mmCIF file of C-alpha atoms in Angstrom:
data_model
loop_
_atom_site.group_PDB
_atom_site.id
_atom_site.type_symbol
_atom_site.label_atom_id
_atom_site.label_comp_id
_atom_site.label_asym_id
_atom_site.label_seq_id
_atom_site.Cartn_x
_atom_site.Cartn_y
_atom_site.Cartn_z
ATOM 1 C CA UNK Q 6 81.620 285.560 -42.867
ATOM 2 C CA UNK Q 7 80.334 284.133 -39.560
ATOM 3 C CA UNK Q 8 83.288 284.388 -37.218
ATOM 4 C CA UNK Q 9 82.257 281.564 -34.906
ATOM 5 C CA UNK Q 10 82.634 278.932 -37.632
ATOM 6 C CA UNK Q 11 86.063 277.541 -38.390
ATOM 7 C CA UNK Q 12 87.276 277.695 -41.973
ATOM 8 C CA UNK Q 13 86.518 273.993 -42.532
ATOM 9 C CA UNK Q 14 82.925 274.553 -41.370
ATOM 10 C CA UNK Q 15 82.524 277.563 -43.633
ATOM 11 C CA UNK Q 16 83.986 275.682 -46.590
ATOM 12 C CA UNK Q 17 81.605 272.808 -45.907
ATOM 13 C CA UNK Q 18 78.586 275.137 -46.004
ATOM 14 C CA UNK Q 19 79.952 276.928 -49.091
ATOM 15 C CA UNK Q 20 80.293 273.535 -50.803
ATOM 16 C CA UNK Q 21 76.618 272.882 -50.068
ATOM 17 C CA UNK Q 22 75.599 276.344 -51.241
ATOM 18 C CA UNK Q 23 77.622 275.787 -54.431
ATOM 19 C CA UNK Q 24 75.306 272.908 -55.336
ATOM 20 C CA UNK Q 25 72.339 275.281 -55.445
ATOM 21 C CA UNK Q 26 71.467 276.841 -58.793
ATOM 22 C CA UNK Q 27 71.218 280.661 -58.576
ATOM 23 C CA UNK Q 28 67.405 280.675 -58.656
ATOM 24 C CA UNK Q 29 67.238 278.225 -55.737
ATOM 25 C CA UNK Q 30 69.800 280.200 -53.714
ATOM 26 C CA UNK Q 31 67.768 283.327 -54.455
ATOM 27 C CA UNK Q 32 64.579 281.641 -53.251
ATOM 28 C CA UNK Q 33 66.134 280.339 -50.010
ATOM 29 C CA UNK Q 34 67.871 283.659 -49.300
ATOM 30 C CA UNK Q 35 64.659 285.558 -50.044
ATOM 31 C CA UNK Q 36 62.817 283.415 -47.494
ATOM 32 C CA UNK Q 37 65.459 284.215 -44.867
ATOM 33 C CA UNK Q 38 65.550 287.924 -45.729
ATOM 34 C CA UNK Q 39 61.745 288.101 -45.444
ATOM 35 C CA UNK Q 40 62.050 286.697 -41.931
ATOM 36 C CA UNK Q 41 64.805 289.179 -41.020
ATOM 37 C CA UNK Q 42 62.612 292.018 -42.290
ATOM 38 C CA UNK Q 43 59.803 290.910 -39.963
ATOM 39 C CA UNK Q 44 57.527 289.742 -42.790
ATOM 40 C CA UNK Q 45 57.478 286.099 -41.602
ATOM 41 C CA UNK Q 46 57.327 284.729 -38.081
ATOM 42 C CA UNK Q 47 60.122 282.241 -38.784
ATOM 43 C CA UNK Q 48 62.166 280.370 -41.349
ATOM 44 C CA UNK Q 49 60.405 277.218 -42.546
ATOM 45 C CA UNK Q 50 63.254 274.741 -43.028
ATOM 46 C CA UNK Q 51 60.857 272.023 -44.195
ATOM 47 C CA UNK Q 52 59.583 274.297 -46.972
ATOM 48 C CA UNK Q 53 63.126 275.212 -48.030
ATOM 49 C CA UNK Q 54 64.125 271.537 -48.021
ATOM 50 C CA UNK Q 55 61.042 270.654 -50.074
ATOM 51 C CA UNK Q 56 61.922 273.337 -52.637
ATOM 52 C CA UNK Q 57 65.459 271.978 -52.872
ATOM 53 C CA UNK Q 58 64.135 268.447 -53.480
ATOM 54 C CA UNK Q 59 61.652 269.636 -56.129
ATOM 55 C CA UNK Q 60 64.579 271.201 -57.969
ATOM 56 C CA UNK Q 61 66.530 267.928 -57.760
ATOM 57 C CA UNK Q 62 68.983 269.035 -55.055
ATOM 58 C CA UNK Q 63 68.863 266.671 -52.097
ATOM 59 C CA UNK Q 64 70.376 267.433 -48.718
ATOM 60 C CA UNK Q 65 69.873 265.747 -45.382
ATOM 61 C CA UNK Q 66 68.127 267.697 -42.634
ATOM 62 C CA UNK Q 67 71.378 268.783 -40.970
ATOM 63 C CA UNK Q 68 72.774 270.134 -44.253
ATOM 64 C CA UNK Q 69 69.654 272.246 -44.838
ATOM 65 C CA UNK Q 70 69.871 273.508 -41.252
ATOM 66 C CA UNK Q 71 73.531 274.465 -41.690
ATOM 67 C CA UNK Q 72 72.713 276.402 -44.884
ATOM 68 C CA UNK Q 73 69.877 278.247 -43.148
ATOM 69 C CA UNK Q 74 71.983 279.021 -40.060
ATOM 70 C CA UNK Q 75 74.843 280.262 -42.218
ATOM 71 C CA UNK Q 76 72.627 282.549 -44.310
ATOM 72 C CA UNK Q 77 70.791 283.852 -41.236
ATOM 73 C CA UNK Q 78 74.041 284.626 -39.445
ATOM 74 C CA UNK Q 79 75.575 286.153 -42.566
ATOM 75 C CA UNK Q 80 72.648 288.498 -43.239
ATOM 76 C CA UNK Q 81 72.246 289.370 -39.531
ATOM 77 C CA UNK Q 82 75.957 290.190 -39.248
ATOM 78 C CA UNK Q 83 75.853 292.258 -42.418
ATOM 79 C CA UNK Q 84 72.929 294.241 -41.045
ATOM 80 C CA UNK Q 85 74.443 294.670 -37.597
ATOM 81 C CA UNK Q 86 77.765 295.821 -39.067
ATOM 82 C CA UNK Q 87 76.021 298.031 -41.637
ATOM 83 C CA UNK Q 88 77.818 296.373 -44.561
ATOM 84 C CA UNK Q 89 77.217 297.353 -48.155
ATOM 85 C CA UNK Q 90 76.682 294.613 -50.734
ATOM 86 C CA UNK Q 91 80.306 294.956 -51.885
ATOM 87 C CA UNK Q 92 81.571 294.680 -48.299
ATOM 88 C CA UNK Q 93 79.381 291.615 -47.712
ATOM 89 C CA UNK Q 94 80.808 289.849 -50.763
ATOM 90 C CA UNK Q 95 84.333 290.819 -49.719
ATOM 91 C CA UNK Q 96 83.797 289.333 -46.236
ATOM 92 C CA UNK Q 97 82.359 286.144 -47.745
ATOM 93 C CA UNK Q 98 85.419 285.800 -50.001
ATOM 94 C CA UNK Q 99 87.690 286.297 -46.970
ATOM 95 C CA UNK Q 100 85.902 283.457 -45.185
ATOM 96 C CA UNK Q 101 86.228 280.990 -48.059
ATOM 97 C CA UNK Q 102 87.870 280.936 -51.458
ATOM 98 C CA UNK Q 103 85.401 278.304 -52.690
ATOM 99 C CA UNK Q 104 82.519 280.681 -53.451
ATOM 100 C CA UNK Q 105 81.175 280.365 -56.995
ATOM 101 C CA UNK Q 106 80.866 283.714 -58.749
ATOM 102 C CA UNK Q 107 77.160 283.121 -59.459
ATOM 103 C CA UNK Q 108 76.401 282.596 -55.746
ATOM 104 C CA UNK Q 109 78.218 285.771 -54.762
ATOM 105 C CA UNK Q 110 76.331 287.682 -57.470
ATOM 106 C CA UNK Q 111 73.015 286.427 -56.079
ATOM 107 C CA UNK Q 112 73.900 287.439 -52.519
ATOM 108 C CA UNK Q 113 75.224 290.814 -53.723
ATOM 109 C CA UNK Q 114 72.025 291.559 -55.647
ATOM 110 C CA UNK Q 115 69.737 290.493 -52.790
ATOM 111 C CA UNK Q 116 71.669 292.475 -50.173
ATOM 112 C CA UNK Q 117 71.726 295.534 -52.471
ATOM 113 C CA UNK Q 118 67.933 295.353 -52.752
ATOM 114 C CA UNK Q 119 67.021 294.327 -49.204
ATOM 115 C CA UNK Q 120 69.913 295.136 -46.892
ATOM 116 C CA UNK Q 121 68.461 298.513 -45.923
ATOM 117 C CA UNK Q 122 65.143 296.904 -44.950
ATOM 118 C CA UNK Q 123 66.938 294.298 -42.803
ATOM 119 C CA UNK Q 124 68.951 297.040 -41.073
ATOM 120 C CA UNK Q 125 65.776 299.073 -40.469
ATOM 121 C CA UNK Q 126 64.070 296.044 -38.909
ATOM 122 C CA UNK Q 127 67.111 295.357 -36.707
ATOM 123 C CA UNK Q 128 67.149 298.999 -35.571
ATOM 124 C CA UNK Q 129 63.434 298.873 -34.747
ATOM 125 C CA UNK Q 130 63.852 295.610 -32.834
ATOM 126 C CA UNK Q 131 66.750 296.970 -30.809
ATOM 127 C CA UNK Q 132 64.736 300.081 -29.843
ATOM 128 C CA UNK Q 133 61.700 298.029 -28.884
ATOM 129 C CA UNK Q 134 63.539 295.126 -27.326
ATOM 130 C CA UNK Q 135 62.373 293.935 -23.972
ATOM 131 C CA UNK Q 136 63.461 290.886 -22.076
ATOM 132 C CA UNK Q 137 61.892 287.505 -22.615
ATOM 133 C CA UNK Q 138 60.731 285.405 -19.676
ATOM 134 C CA UNK Q 139 62.853 282.260 -19.534
ATOM 135 C CA UNK Q 140 61.794 280.768 -16.205
ATOM 136 C CA UNK Q 141 59.558 281.593 -13.280
ATOM 137 C CA UNK Q 142 59.653 280.066 -9.822
ATOM 138 C CA UNK Q 143 57.156 280.865 -7.135
ATOM 139 C CA UNK Q 144 56.327 279.921 -3.599
ATOM 140 C CA UNK Q 145 53.609 280.716 -1.159
ATOM 141 C CA UNK Q 146 54.782 281.636 2.310
ATOM 142 C CA UNK Q 147 53.523 282.870 5.623
ATOM 143 C CA UNK Q 148 55.138 285.841 7.355
ATOM 144 C CA UNK Q 149 54.702 285.136 11.051
ATOM 145 C CA UNK Q 150 56.426 288.216 12.454
ATOM 146 C CA UNK Q 151 58.454 291.258 11.524
ATOM 147 C CA UNK Q 152 60.602 293.867 13.283
ATOM 148 C CA UNK Q 153 57.552 295.998 13.953
ATOM 149 C CA UNK Q 154 54.851 293.395 14.497
ATOM 150 C CA UNK Q 155 55.121 290.322 16.731
ATOM 151 C CA UNK Q 156 52.134 288.450 15.325
ATOM 152 C CA UNK Q 157 51.901 289.165 11.612
ATOM 153 C CA UNK Q 158 50.501 285.868 10.255
ATOM 154 C CA UNK Q 159 50.247 287.261 6.736
ATOM 155 C CA UNK Q 160 50.487 285.043 3.604
ATOM 156 C CA UNK Q 161 52.668 286.218 0.718
ATOM 157 C CA UNK Q 162 53.760 285.106 -2.763
ATOM 158 C CA UNK Q 163 57.439 285.123 -3.658
ATOM 159 C CA UNK Q 164 58.421 285.141 -7.365
ATOM 160 C CA UNK Q 165 61.810 284.629 -8.972
ATOM 161 C CA UNK Q 166 61.828 285.578 -12.654
ATOM 162 C CA UNK Q 167 64.656 284.698 -15.041
ATOM 163 C CA UNK Q 168 64.690 287.064 -17.999
ATOM 164 C CA UNK Q 169 66.765 286.868 -21.186
ATOM 165 C CA UNK Q 170 67.721 290.466 -21.912
ATOM 166 C CA UNK Q 171 68.035 291.626 -25.554
ATOM 167 C CA UNK Q 172 71.815 291.639 -25.048
ATOM 168 C CA UNK Q 173 71.703 287.887 -24.378
ATOM 169 C CA UNK Q 174 72.405 288.172 -20.655
ATOM 170 C CA UNK Q 175 70.153 286.276 -18.252
ATOM 171 C CA UNK Q 176 69.019 288.357 -15.290
ATOM 172 C CA UNK Q 177 66.979 287.429 -12.238
ATOM 173 C CA UNK Q 178 64.285 289.559 -10.645
ATOM 174 C CA UNK Q 179 62.850 288.707 -7.232
ATOM 175 C CA UNK Q 180 59.420 289.959 -6.139
ATOM 176 C CA UNK Q 181 57.444 289.497 -2.947
ATOM 177 C CA UNK Q 182 53.768 290.415 -2.757
ATOM 178 C CA UNK Q 183 50.927 290.033 -0.362
ATOM 179 C CA UNK Q 184 48.064 287.871 -1.588
ATOM 180 C CA UNK Q 185 45.862 290.925 -2.405
ATOM 181 C CA UNK Q 186 48.762 292.512 -4.354
ATOM 182 C CA UNK Q 187 49.302 289.261 -6.247
ATOM 183 C CA UNK Q 188 45.603 289.036 -7.109
ATOM 184 C CA UNK Q 189 45.689 292.581 -8.531
ATOM 185 C CA UNK Q 190 48.839 291.669 -10.490
ATOM 186 C CA UNK Q 191 47.193 288.533 -11.918
ATOM 187 C CA UNK Q 192 44.026 290.459 -12.837
ATOM 188 C CA UNK Q 193 46.140 292.948 -14.826
ATOM 189 C CA UNK Q 194 47.431 290.172 -17.029
#
């Protein structure tokens, strides 16, 4: 389903997923769906890996990461594109012919139960989305004169903020403040 993976990459992940018994795939997918519904602050790959090992399925760290990334991207895409469970399974089959029937049944059942909650969380996040501060640069300067005043001698703070917008774009915002304005700004934080 994820479009940015080539078919060999998808088949490789599907091969790994095929090694998981249905209950283990359900457990891993449930963990990811809980995160996408906003119930967890993140996906604990160490916990998922530990559960795999307890069940006798061993993967290296990169394999576990690829499974998690694939499932995250699959469920996110399904939510973003408002796919039904049948449409999700159809897209997965288009991406790879190696899917075991049992795995597709698990994903179909989970998406039927929880897809609406994932979509609701995505809608809420998109309405409430604000940019995230990526970088901040600052400098302290001294304005010595201006067009209207020959002897200004006023200190100022200059800020350059880099913000990751919800769309993924990075924007820059430049601010200049006098020291008293900056102190008020800092006190508000």
